[in-house]
Amino acid sequence: MRADPGGSARPPRALGAACGIVAAFAGLAVAEPVAAVVRPEASPVTAVGAVAVDLTPQPVREWAIAVFGTADKAVLTVGILAVLAAVAAGAGLLAVRRPPAGIAVAGGFGLLGAAAALGRPQGSWQDALPSLAGGLAAAGALALLAAAARRPRPARAPAGGAWALNRRGFGRLVLGVLAVSSAAGLAGRRLGAHGSAGATASRAGLVLPPPAVPAPPVPAGADLRVPGLPSFLTSARDFYRVDTALVVPRTDAGSWRLRIHGEGVARPLSLGLGELLARPLVQHDITLCCVSNEVGGPYAGNARWLGVPLADLLREAGVRPPSRGGPADQLVARSIDGMTLGTPVETVMDGRAALLAVGMNGEPLPFAHGFPVRMVVPGLYGYVSACKWLTELRLTTFAAYDAYWVRRGWARQAPVKTQSRIDTPRPYAALRPGRVAVAGVAWAQHRGIRRVEVRVDGGPWQQARLGAADGVDTWRQWVWPWEASAGPHMLEVRATDGTGAVQTEVRSGTVPDGATGLHRVRVQVRALG
Ligand SMILES: Nc1nc2c(c(=O)[nH]1)N[C@H]1C(S)=C(S)[C@@H](COP(=O)(O)O)O[C@H]1N2
Ligand SMILES: [Mo]
């Protein structure tokens, strides 16, 4: 930031841009404590991010998931901050020349954030407050900074309108704005932690009742313990996470309620967590997977779930499946953050272990995986069955209502497709000739896995050894000993499900109802020396 030696009447551009960015920082920081009080999801960047997530066209969304994977949310936040910084710099430039215009841009951004927050599902008028406060703070800070930047240095007030910065005064003001807004931001963070403390304590204090129907122990041979294979049961820490929530909803178990209502519901229900836990609980091992998983991709995990059989609850509410004359064929689950997922009523009531899960691997659900209650239905992709942070179940028809992802081009019906994956060796691994353990997992939930075969360089299919089956609702590990010869090789795998159907080789993308095709891994085998 250098005063123009030529003595122009205007502050330099860099100074204006800096004013804008400092003002934007003040706006975001001041919004924090307000969001902490109102709702964490209502903070300006989160609200704008959520709208961006909803509006992102399907191809861009898939590209982002493919490129960034589970880091897609962090990338989105950085992107929003980058755009904000650019606009802020522009507003600052404008403000040191024409103060009202620049300040209007800053305030306008606050309004944009407020509009984004108001447009969220289940948004209320208070959701606008964080962005409004932030916009006011940014506009105010920018007004002060721009005025200081325009004010000439008193000692050598140049005649003829030449501009020179009052460095001291301006520097103090910048430091002051940064200090005040940082304090506000930090206070907001602490308030936020305090706000979710009740939910955290309610989870820590939750004692899950023992299951009335426990799952049998996992068979000894289910885990083949081949290096490079994921463990048979996936810990919560290693479990993939796929959702649209930019802030993980944290609900106090004490205030949670579930409403069951809609078409053909003779006796609508409203249950608290205590009432749910008082019912007989069952424990069941279920592999969950995501429709956006590419062939060979990582979005599958296997857990021991504890929950209430959903069919019992529905029957108690008087619901009949379509095959028994019920009017509703779709069960729409709604989450606390407004996500909707539609599941076939027939599937949920056909006798499989469709659960309202409260426990995962012996613990209450982690917040990221749906605390306090989520749905899990063996055999269906997550987006049509596995609603996290569940709060409402509504009976309707597929003809009458499209859930969130269906409106975005995904299929209404999405049973899991038979998949198999090579976990080891890794793609492009450098191997030595001789015995190599080729191993992975295969899944076809609710049909089970009967056979897995491997082939090398398009040769004959060779049968792999399977890990012990833990029911039909979980994945199965497999291993095949390969006598590797020197040279480049391509490994391929295919599975046969419990009905005898062989996994298709036809390649298709994830949209609209799950990818198909064989997982291939290329490796390089080289002799020593
Ligand atoms: N509330 C809510 N529930 C949700 C989602 C979501 O975005 N919001 N995503 C669904 C999808 S697409 C999948 S694959 C599973 C993933 O569950 P996980 O994150 O516990 O692995 O949750 C499902 N439930
Ligand atoms: Mo998913």
Coordinates of C-alpha atoms and ligand atoms in Angstrom, one line a residue:
M1 CA 0.0 0.0 0.0
R2 CA 1.9 3.0 -1.3
A3 CA 0.8 6.5 -1.6
D4 CA 0.9 7.5 -5.2
P5 CA 4.1 9.6 -5.6
G6 CA 2.5 11.4 -8.5
G7 CA -0.1 12.8 -6.1
S8 CA -3.3 11.5 -7.6
A9 CA -6.5 12.3 -5.7
R10 CA -7.4 8.6 -5.3
P11 CA -6.2 5.8 -2.9
P12 CA -4.5 2.9 -4.8
R13 CA -6.5 -0.1 -5.8
A14 CA -4.8 -2.5 -3.5
L15 CA -5.9 -0.4 -0.6
G16 CA -9.5 -0.4 -1.7
A17 CA -9.5 -4.2 -2.2
A18 CA -7.9 -4.7 1.3
C19 CA -10.7 -2.5 2.8
G20 CA -13.3 -4.8 1.2
I21 CA -11.7 -8.0 2.4
V22 CA -11.3 -6.8 5.9
A23 CA -14.9 -5.7 5.9
A24 CA -16.0 -9.1 4.6
F25 CA -14.1 -10.8 7.3
A26 CA -15.9 -8.6 9.9
G27 CA -19.2 -9.5 8.4
L28 CA -18.6 -13.3 8.5
A29 CA -17.2 -13.1 12.0
V30 CA -20.1 -11.1 13.4
A31 CA -22.6 -13.5 11.8
E32 CA -21.0 -16.4 13.8
P33 CA -22.4 -15.6 17.3
V34 CA -25.8 -14.8 15.8
A35 CA -25.8 -18.2 13.9
A36 CA -24.8 -19.9 17.1
V37 CA -27.9 -18.6 18.8
V38 CA -30.3 -19.0 15.9
R39 CA -29.1 -22.2 14.1
P40 CA -25.6 -23.2 13.0
E41 CA -26.9 -24.0 9.5
A42 CA -28.1 -20.4 9.1
S43 CA -24.5 -19.0 9.0
P44 CA -24.0 -17.1 5.7
V45 CA -21.4 -19.4 4.1
T46 CA -23.3 -22.6 5.2
A47 CA -26.7 -21.2 3.9
V48 CA -25.2 -20.2 0.6
G49 CA -23.4 -23.5 0.4
A50 CA -26.6 -25.4 1.0
V51 CA -28.4 -23.5 -1.8
A52 CA -25.4 -24.2 -4.1
V53 CA -25.6 -27.9 -3.2
D54 CA -29.3 -28.0 -4.1
L55 CA -28.9 -26.0 -7.3
T56 CA -25.8 -27.7 -8.6
P57 CA -26.6 -29.5 -11.9
Q58 CA -26.3 -33.3 -11.7
P59 CA -23.2 -33.6 -14.0
V60 CA -21.3 -31.0 -12.1
R61 CA -22.2 -32.7 -8.8
E62 CA -21.0 -36.0 -10.1
W63 CA -17.8 -34.5 -11.3
A64 CA -17.2 -32.9 -7.9
I65 CA -17.9 -36.2 -6.1
A66 CA -15.6 -38.0 -8.5
V67 CA -12.8 -35.5 -8.2
F68 CA -13.1 -34.4 -4.6
G69 CA -14.9 -37.4 -3.0
T70 CA -15.8 -36.8 0.6
A71 CA -13.8 -33.5 0.6
D72 CA -16.5 -32.0 -1.7
K73 CA -17.9 -30.0 1.1
A74 CA -14.6 -28.5 2.1
V75 CA -14.0 -27.6 -1.5
L76 CA -17.4 -26.0 -1.8
T77 CA -16.7 -23.8 1.3
V78 CA -13.4 -22.7 0.0
G79 CA -15.0 -21.9 -3.4
I80 CA -17.7 -19.8 -1.7
L81 CA -15.0 -18.0 0.4
A82 CA -13.0 -17.3 -2.8
V83 CA -16.0 -15.8 -4.6
L84 CA -16.8 -13.8 -1.5
A85 CA -13.2 -12.5 -1.3
A86 CA -13.4 -11.4 -5.0
V87 CA -16.7 -9.6 -4.6
A88 CA -15.4 -8.1 -1.3
A89 CA -12.3 -6.8 -3.0
G90 CA -14.5 -5.3 -5.8
A91 CA -16.8 -3.7 -3.2
G92 CA -13.8 -2.2 -1.5
L93 CA -12.4 -0.8 -4.7
L94 CA -15.8 0.8 -5.4
A95 CA -16.1 2.1 -1.8
V96 CA -12.9 4.1 -1.8
R97 CA -14.1 5.8 -4.9
R98 CA -17.9 6.0 -4.5
P99 CA -18.6 5.0 -0.8
P100 CA -22.4 4.5 -1.1
A101 CA -22.1 2.1 -4.0
G102 CA -19.4 -0.1 -2.4
I103 CA -21.3 -0.1 0.9
A104 CA -24.5 -1.1 -0.9
V105 CA -22.7 -4.1 -2.4
A106 CA -21.5 -5.2 1.0
G107 CA -25.0 -4.9 2.5
G108 CA -26.5 -6.6 -0.6
F109 CA -24.4 -9.6 0.0
G110 CA -25.8 -9.8 3.5
L111 CA -29.3 -9.8 1.9
L112 CA -28.3 -12.6 -0.4
G113 CA -27.1 -14.7 2.5
A114 CA -30.4 -14.0 4.3
A115 CA -32.4 -15.1 1.2
A116 CA -30.4 -18.3 1.0
A117 CA -31.0 -19.1 4.6
L118 CA -34.8 -18.3 4.3
G119 CA -35.1 -20.6 1.3
R120 CA -33.9 -23.7 3.2
P121 CA -36.4 -26.4 4.0
Q122 CA -37.7 -25.8 7.5
G123 CA -36.2 -22.3 7.5
S124 CA -37.8 -19.7 9.7
W125 CA -37.5 -15.9 9.7
Q126 CA -34.8 -16.1 12.4
D127 CA -32.5 -17.9 9.9
A128 CA -32.1 -14.5 8.1
L129 CA -30.6 -12.9 11.2
P130 CA -27.0 -14.1 10.9
S131 CA -26.6 -12.9 7.3
L132 CA -28.4 -9.6 8.1
A133 CA -26.1 -8.9 11.1
G134 CA -23.1 -9.9 9.0
G135 CA -24.2 -7.7 6.1
L136 CA -24.7 -4.7 8.4
A137 CA -21.3 -5.3 10.1
A138 CA -19.6 -5.6 6.7
A139 CA -21.3 -2.4 5.4
G140 CA -20.4 -0.5 8.6
A141 CA -16.8 -1.7 8.6
L142 CA -16.4 -0.8 4.9
A143 CA -17.9 2.7 5.5
L144 CA -15.4 3.3 8.2
L145 CA -12.4 1.9 6.3
A146 CA -13.3 3.7 3.1
A147 CA -13.6 7.0 4.9
A148 CA -10.3 6.5 6.6
A149 CA -8.6 5.5 3.3
R150 CA -10.0 8.6 1.6
R151 CA -9.0 10.9 4.4
P152 CA -5.6 12.6 3.7
R153 CA -2.7 12.6 6.1
P154 CA -3.2 15.7 8.4
A155 CA 0.4 16.8 8.7
R156 CA 1.1 17.1 5.0
A157 CA -2.4 17.6 3.8
P158 CA -1.5 18.0 0.2
A159 CA -2.8 20.9 -1.7
G160 CA -4.4 20.3 -5.1
G161 CA -6.1 17.1 -4.0
A162 CA -3.1 14.9 -4.0
W163 CA -3.8 11.8 -1.9
A164 CA -1.6 10.4 0.8
L165 CA -2.6 7.8 3.3
N166 CA -2.8 8.6 7.0
R167 CA -0.9 5.3 7.6
R168 CA -1.2 5.4 11.4
G169 CA -4.9 6.2 11.6
F170 CA -5.8 3.7 8.9
G171 CA -3.6 1.0 10.4
R172 CA -5.2 1.4 13.8
L173 CA -8.7 1.2 12.3
V174 CA -7.9 -2.0 10.4
L175 CA -6.4 -3.6 13.6
G176 CA -9.5 -2.4 15.5
V177 CA -11.9 -3.9 13.0
L178 CA -10.0 -7.2 12.9
A179 CA -9.8 -7.4 16.7
V180 CA -13.4 -6.7 17.3
S181 CA -14.6 -9.1 14.6
S182 CA -12.2 -11.8 15.6
A183 CA -13.5 -11.6 19.2
A184 CA -17.1 -11.8 17.8
G185 CA -16.1 -14.8 15.7
L186 CA -14.4 -16.6 18.6
A187 CA -17.3 -15.9 20.9
G188 CA -19.6 -17.4 18.2
R189 CA -17.5 -20.5 18.0
R190 CA -17.7 -21.0 21.8
L191 CA -21.4 -20.3 21.8
G192 CA -21.9 -22.8 19.1
A193 CA -20.1 -25.5 21.1
H194 CA -22.2 -24.6 24.0
G195 CA -25.4 -24.8 21.9
S196 CA -24.7 -28.4 20.9
A197 CA -23.4 -29.3 24.4
G198 CA -26.9 -30.5 25.3
A199 CA -27.1 -32.8 22.3
T200 CA -23.6 -34.1 23.0
A201 CA -24.4 -34.8 26.6
S202 CA -27.7 -36.5 25.6
R203 CA -25.7 -38.9 23.4
A204 CA -23.0 -39.5 26.0
G205 CA -25.8 -40.3 28.6
L206 CA -27.8 -42.5 26.3
V207 CA -27.8 -46.1 27.5
L208 CA -29.0 -48.5 24.7
P209 CA -31.2 -51.3 26.0
P210 CA -30.0 -54.8 25.1
P211 CA -31.5 -56.3 22.0
A212 CA -34.5 -58.6 22.5
V213 CA -33.3 -60.3 19.3
P214 CA -29.4 -60.2 19.3
A215 CA -27.5 -60.8 16.1
P216 CA -25.5 -64.1 16.2
P217 CA -21.8 -63.5 16.6
V218 CA -20.0 -62.7 13.3
P219 CA -18.8 -66.1 12.0
A220 CA -15.1 -66.7 12.7
G221 CA -14.3 -67.0 9.0
A222 CA -16.1 -63.9 7.8
D223 CA -12.9 -61.8 8.2
L224 CA -10.2 -63.3 6.0
R225 CA -7.6 -61.0 7.5
V226 CA -5.8 -60.4 4.3
P227 CA -3.6 -57.3 4.5
G228 CA -5.2 -54.6 2.4
L229 CA -8.8 -55.8 3.0
P230 CA -11.1 -53.6 5.1
S231 CA -12.2 -55.3 8.3
F232 CA -15.5 -57.2 8.1
L233 CA -17.3 -54.8 10.4
T234 CA -16.6 -51.2 9.6
S235 CA -15.9 -48.9 12.6
A236 CA -17.9 -45.7 12.7
R237 CA -14.6 -43.8 12.1
D238 CA -14.0 -45.7 8.9
F239 CA -17.6 -45.7 7.7
Y240 CA -18.1 -43.7 4.6
R241 CA -20.3 -40.6 4.9
V242 CA -22.5 -39.3 2.2
D243 CA -25.1 -36.5 2.8
T244 CA -25.9 -33.0 1.9
A245 CA -25.5 -31.5 5.4
L246 CA -22.8 -28.8 5.5
V247 CA -23.2 -28.8 9.3
V248 CA -23.9 -32.1 11.0
P249 CA -27.3 -31.8 12.7
R250 CA -27.0 -32.2 16.5
T251 CA -30.3 -33.0 18.1
D252 CA -30.9 -33.4 21.8
A253 CA -32.2 -36.9 22.3
G254 CA -34.6 -35.6 25.0
S255 CA -36.5 -33.3 22.5
W256 CA -36.4 -35.7 19.5
R257 CA -39.8 -36.9 18.2
L258 CA -40.9 -39.1 15.3
R259 CA -44.2 -38.6 13.6
I260 CA -45.8 -41.3 11.5
H261 CA -48.8 -40.3 9.4
G262 CA -50.3 -40.1 5.9
E263 CA -52.4 -42.2 3.6
G264 CA -53.7 -45.4 5.0
V265 CA -52.4 -44.6 8.5
A266 CA -55.3 -45.6 10.7
R267 CA -53.6 -44.5 13.9
P268 CA -51.0 -41.8 13.4
L269 CA -48.1 -42.1 15.9
S270 CA -45.9 -39.6 17.6
L271 CA -43.0 -41.1 19.6
G272 CA -40.2 -39.8 21.7
L273 CA -36.9 -41.6 22.0
G274 CA -37.8 -43.2 25.3
E275 CA -41.0 -44.7 23.8
L276 CA -39.0 -46.0 20.8
L277 CA -36.3 -47.6 23.1
A278 CA -39.0 -49.2 25.2
R279 CA -40.0 -51.4 22.2
P280 CA -38.3 -54.7 21.6
L281 CA -35.0 -54.0 19.7
V282 CA -33.3 -56.2 17.2
Q283 CA -29.7 -56.3 16.2
H284 CA -28.7 -57.0 12.6
D285 CA -25.6 -56.8 10.5
I286 CA -26.3 -54.8 7.3
T287 CA -24.0 -53.5 4.6
L288 CA -24.9 -50.0 3.5
C289 CA -23.8 -48.6 0.2
C290 CA -24.3 -45.5 -1.9
V291 CA -25.8 -45.3 -5.4
S292 CA -23.1 -42.7 -6.3
N293 CA -20.4 -45.3 -5.7
E294 CA -18.4 -46.0 -8.9
V295 CA -17.4 -49.5 -9.8
G296 CA -14.6 -50.3 -7.3
G297 CA -15.4 -47.2 -5.2
P298 CA -15.2 -46.8 -1.5
Y299 CA -18.8 -45.9 -0.5
A300 CA -19.8 -49.1 1.2
G301 CA -19.6 -50.0 4.9
N302 CA -20.8 -52.8 7.1
A303 CA -22.1 -52.3 10.6
R304 CA -24.0 -54.1 13.4
W305 CA -27.2 -52.0 13.8
L306 CA -29.5 -52.0 16.7
G307 CA -33.0 -50.8 16.1
V308 CA -36.8 -51.1 16.1
P309 CA -38.3 -53.2 13.3
L310 CA -40.0 -50.6 11.1
A311 CA -42.7 -53.0 9.8
D312 CA -44.0 -53.5 13.4
L313 CA -44.3 -49.8 14.0
L314 CA -46.1 -49.3 10.6
R315 CA -48.5 -52.2 11.4
E316 CA -49.2 -50.7 14.7
A317 CA -50.1 -47.4 12.9
G318 CA -52.5 -49.5 10.8
V319 CA -50.5 -49.4 7.6
R320 CA -51.0 -52.2 5.1
P321 CA -48.5 -52.8 2.2
P322 CA -50.0 -52.4 -1.3
S323 CA -50.0 -56.3 -1.7
R324 CA -52.6 -56.3 1.1
G325 CA -54.6 -53.5 -0.2
G326 CA -52.9 -50.5 1.4
P327 CA -53.3 -47.2 -0.5
A328 CA -49.7 -46.0 0.0
D329 CA -46.8 -47.5 -1.9
Q330 CA -44.2 -45.0 -0.8
L331 CA -42.8 -44.2 2.7
V332 CA -41.2 -40.8 2.7
A333 CA -38.7 -40.3 5.5
R334 CA -37.8 -36.7 6.3
S335 CA -34.8 -35.6 8.3
I336 CA -34.3 -32.8 10.7
D337 CA -32.4 -30.9 8.0
G338 CA -35.2 -31.3 5.5
M339 CA -33.8 -34.2 3.4
T340 CA -36.5 -36.5 2.0
L341 CA -36.0 -40.2 1.0
G342 CA -38.7 -42.4 -0.5
T343 CA -38.8 -46.1 0.2
P344 CA -41.2 -48.7 -1.2
V345 CA -43.7 -49.7 1.6
E346 CA -43.8 -53.2 0.2
T347 CA -40.1 -53.7 0.7
V348 CA -40.1 -52.3 4.2
M349 CA -42.9 -54.7 5.2
D350 CA -41.7 -57.8 3.3
G351 CA -40.0 -59.3 6.4
R352 CA -36.5 -58.1 6.0
A353 CA -34.7 -56.3 8.8
A354 CA -35.8 -52.7 7.9
L355 CA -34.8 -50.8 11.0
L356 CA -35.2 -47.5 12.8
A357 CA -31.7 -47.8 14.0
V358 CA -30.5 -46.2 17.3
G359 CA -27.2 -48.1 17.6
M360 CA -24.2 -48.8 15.4
N361 CA -21.6 -51.3 16.5
G362 CA -22.7 -51.2 20.1
E363 CA -22.8 -47.4 20.5
P364 CA -25.5 -44.8 20.0
L365 CA -25.4 -43.6 16.4
P366 CA -22.6 -41.1 15.8
F367 CA -23.9 -37.6 15.0
A368 CA -22.5 -37.9 11.5
H369 CA -24.4 -41.1 10.9
G370 CA -27.8 -39.9 12.1
F371 CA -28.1 -39.6 15.8
P372 CA -30.5 -40.2 17.4
V373 CA -32.4 -42.3 14.9
R374 CA -31.9 -43.3 11.3
M375 CA -33.4 -45.8 8.9
V376 CA -31.6 -48.8 7.4
V377 CA -33.1 -51.1 4.9
P378 CA -31.1 -54.1 3.7
G379 CA -31.0 -54.3 -0.1
L380 CA -31.7 -50.7 -1.0
Y381 CA -29.3 -47.9 -1.8
G382 CA -28.9 -45.3 0.9
Y383 CA -30.7 -42.5 -0.9
V384 CA -33.9 -44.5 -1.0
S385 CA -33.8 -45.9 2.5
A386 CA -31.2 -44.8 5.0
C387 CA -32.6 -41.4 6.2
K388 CA -30.3 -40.0 8.9
W389 CA -31.5 -37.6 11.6
L390 CA -35.0 -39.0 11.0
T391 CA -38.0 -37.0 12.2
E392 CA -41.0 -37.9 10.1
L393 CA -42.4 -40.9 8.2
R394 CA -45.2 -40.1 5.8
L395 CA -47.2 -42.6 3.8
T396 CA -48.0 -41.6 0.2
T397 CA -47.6 -42.8 -3.3
F398 CA -44.7 -42.7 -5.8
A399 CA -47.2 -41.1 -8.2
A400 CA -47.9 -38.2 -5.8
Y401 CA -44.5 -37.3 -4.5
D402 CA -40.8 -37.3 -5.6
A403 CA -38.2 -37.2 -2.9
Y404 CA -35.0 -35.0 -3.0
W405 CA -32.8 -37.1 -5.2
V406 CA -35.6 -38.3 -7.5
R407 CA -36.3 -34.6 -8.3
R408 CA -32.6 -34.5 -9.4
G409 CA -32.7 -37.3 -11.9
W410 CA -32.1 -40.4 -9.8
A411 CA -34.5 -43.4 -9.9
R412 CA -37.5 -43.8 -7.7
Q413 CA -36.7 -47.5 -7.2
A414 CA -33.2 -48.4 -6.4
P415 CA -32.4 -51.9 -5.2
V416 CA -28.7 -52.5 -4.7
K417 CA -26.9 -54.0 -7.7
T418 CA -24.5 -56.9 -7.3
Q419 CA -21.0 -55.5 -6.9
S420 CA -17.5 -56.8 -6.4
R421 CA -14.3 -55.0 -5.7
I422 CA -10.6 -55.7 -5.7
D423 CA -9.1 -54.1 -2.6
T424 CA -5.7 -55.6 -3.0
P425 CA -3.4 -55.3 -4.9
R426 CA -4.0 -51.6 -5.4
P427 CA -4.1 -50.2 -9.0
Y428 CA -0.7 -49.9 -10.6
A429 CA 0.9 -51.7 -7.7
A430 CA 4.5 -52.9 -8.4
L431 CA 4.6 -56.6 -7.5
R432 CA 7.2 -59.4 -7.5
P433 CA 6.5 -62.6 -9.4
G434 CA 5.1 -65.5 -7.4
R435 CA 2.2 -65.9 -5.0
V436 CA 0.0 -62.8 -4.6
A437 CA -3.1 -62.7 -2.6
V438 CA -5.8 -61.0 -4.7
A439 CA -8.7 -60.1 -2.3
G440 CA -11.7 -57.8 -1.9
V441 CA -15.3 -57.7 -1.0
A442 CA -18.6 -58.4 -2.9
W443 CA -22.1 -57.4 -2.0
A444 CA -25.7 -58.0 -3.1
Q445 CA -27.6 -57.1 0.0
H446 CA -30.7 -59.3 0.8
R447 CA -29.7 -61.7 -2.0
G448 CA -26.3 -62.7 -0.6
I449 CA -23.2 -63.6 -2.4
R450 CA -22.8 -67.2 -3.7
R451 CA -19.6 -67.0 -5.8
V452 CA -16.8 -64.7 -6.7
E453 CA -14.5 -65.2 -9.6
V454 CA -11.3 -63.6 -10.8
R455 CA -9.6 -63.5 -14.2
V456 CA -6.2 -62.3 -15.3
D457 CA -5.7 -60.6 -18.7
G458 CA -9.1 -61.7 -19.9
G459 CA -8.3 -65.4 -19.3
P460 CA -10.7 -68.0 -17.8
W461 CA -12.6 -67.2 -14.7
Q462 CA -11.1 -68.7 -11.6
Q463 CA -13.1 -69.3 -8.4
A464 CA -12.1 -67.3 -5.3
R465 CA -12.4 -68.5 -1.8
L466 CA -15.2 -66.8 0.1
G467 CA -15.2 -65.6 3.7
A468 CA -18.0 -67.1 5.8
A469 CA -21.4 -65.6 5.1
D470 CA -22.9 -63.4 7.9
G471 CA -26.5 -63.6 6.5
V472 CA -27.6 -62.3 3.2
D473 CA -27.6 -58.6 4.1
T474 CA -23.8 -58.1 4.4
W475 CA -20.9 -58.0 2.1
R476 CA -18.6 -61.0 1.8
Q477 CA -14.9 -61.0 1.6
W478 CA -13.0 -63.1 -0.9
V479 CA -9.4 -64.1 -1.7
W480 CA -7.7 -65.7 -4.7
P481 CA -4.1 -66.8 -4.7
W482 CA -2.4 -65.7 -7.9
E483 CA 0.8 -67.1 -9.3
A484 CA 2.0 -63.8 -10.8
S485 CA 4.4 -63.9 -13.7
A486 CA 6.5 -60.9 -14.8
G487 CA 4.9 -58.3 -17.0
P488 CA 1.9 -55.9 -16.9
H489 CA -1.4 -57.6 -16.0
M490 CA -5.1 -56.8 -15.6
L491 CA -7.1 -58.4 -12.8
E492 CA -10.9 -58.5 -13.0
V493 CA -13.6 -59.7 -10.6
R494 CA -17.2 -60.7 -10.8
A495 CA -19.7 -62.0 -8.3
T496 CA -22.8 -64.2 -8.4
D497 CA -25.6 -63.4 -6.1
G498 CA -27.7 -65.7 -3.9
T499 CA -30.3 -66.1 -6.7
G500 CA -27.6 -67.4 -9.1
A501 CA -27.5 -64.2 -11.2
V502 CA -24.0 -63.2 -12.4
Q503 CA -23.0 -59.6 -12.0
T504 CA -23.3 -57.8 -15.3
E505 CA -20.2 -56.8 -17.3
V506 CA -22.2 -54.0 -19.0
R507 CA -20.7 -50.7 -17.9
S508 CA -23.1 -48.0 -16.8
G509 CA -22.7 -44.9 -14.8
T510 CA -24.0 -44.2 -11.3
V511 CA -27.1 -42.2 -12.6
P512 CA -29.9 -43.0 -12.3
D513 CA -29.8 -46.2 -10.3
G514 CA -26.3 -47.4 -9.6
A515 CA -23.1 -48.2 -11.6
T516 CA -22.5 -51.6 -13.2
G517 CA -19.5 -53.2 -14.8
L518 CA -16.5 -55.1 -13.6
H519 CA -13.9 -53.7 -11.4
R520 CA -10.5 -53.9 -13.1
V521 CA -7.1 -53.4 -11.5
R522 CA -3.9 -53.1 -13.6
V523 CA -0.6 -54.1 -11.9
Q524 CA 3.0 -54.4 -12.9
V525 CA 4.9 -57.5 -11.9
R526 CA 8.7 -57.3 -12.1
A527 CA 11.5 -59.7 -11.1
L528 CA 14.1 -58.2 -8.7
G529 CA 17.2 -56.8 -10.4
Ligands
LIG1 N1 -30.7 -36.7 6.3 C1 -30.0 -37.3 5.3 N2 -30.0 -38.7 5.3 C2 -29.3 -39.3 4.4 C3 -28.6 -38.6 3.4 C4 -28.6 -37.2 3.4 O1 -28.0 -36.5 2.6 N3 -29.3 -36.6 4.4 N4 -27.9 -39.3 2.4 C5 -28.3 -40.7 2.1 C6 -27.3 -41.4 1.3 S1 -27.2 -40.9 -0.3 C7 -26.6 -42.4 1.8 S2 -25.6 -43.4 0.8 C8 -26.6 -42.8 3.2 C9 -25.1 -42.7 3.8 O2 -25.1 -43.0 5.2 P1 -23.8 -42.7 6.0 O3 -23.4 -41.3 5.7 O4 -24.1 -43.0 7.4 O5 -22.8 -43.7 5.4 O6 -27.3 -41.9 4.0 C10 -28.5 -41.5 3.4 N5 -29.3 -40.7 4.4
MO2 MO -26.0 -42.4 -1.3

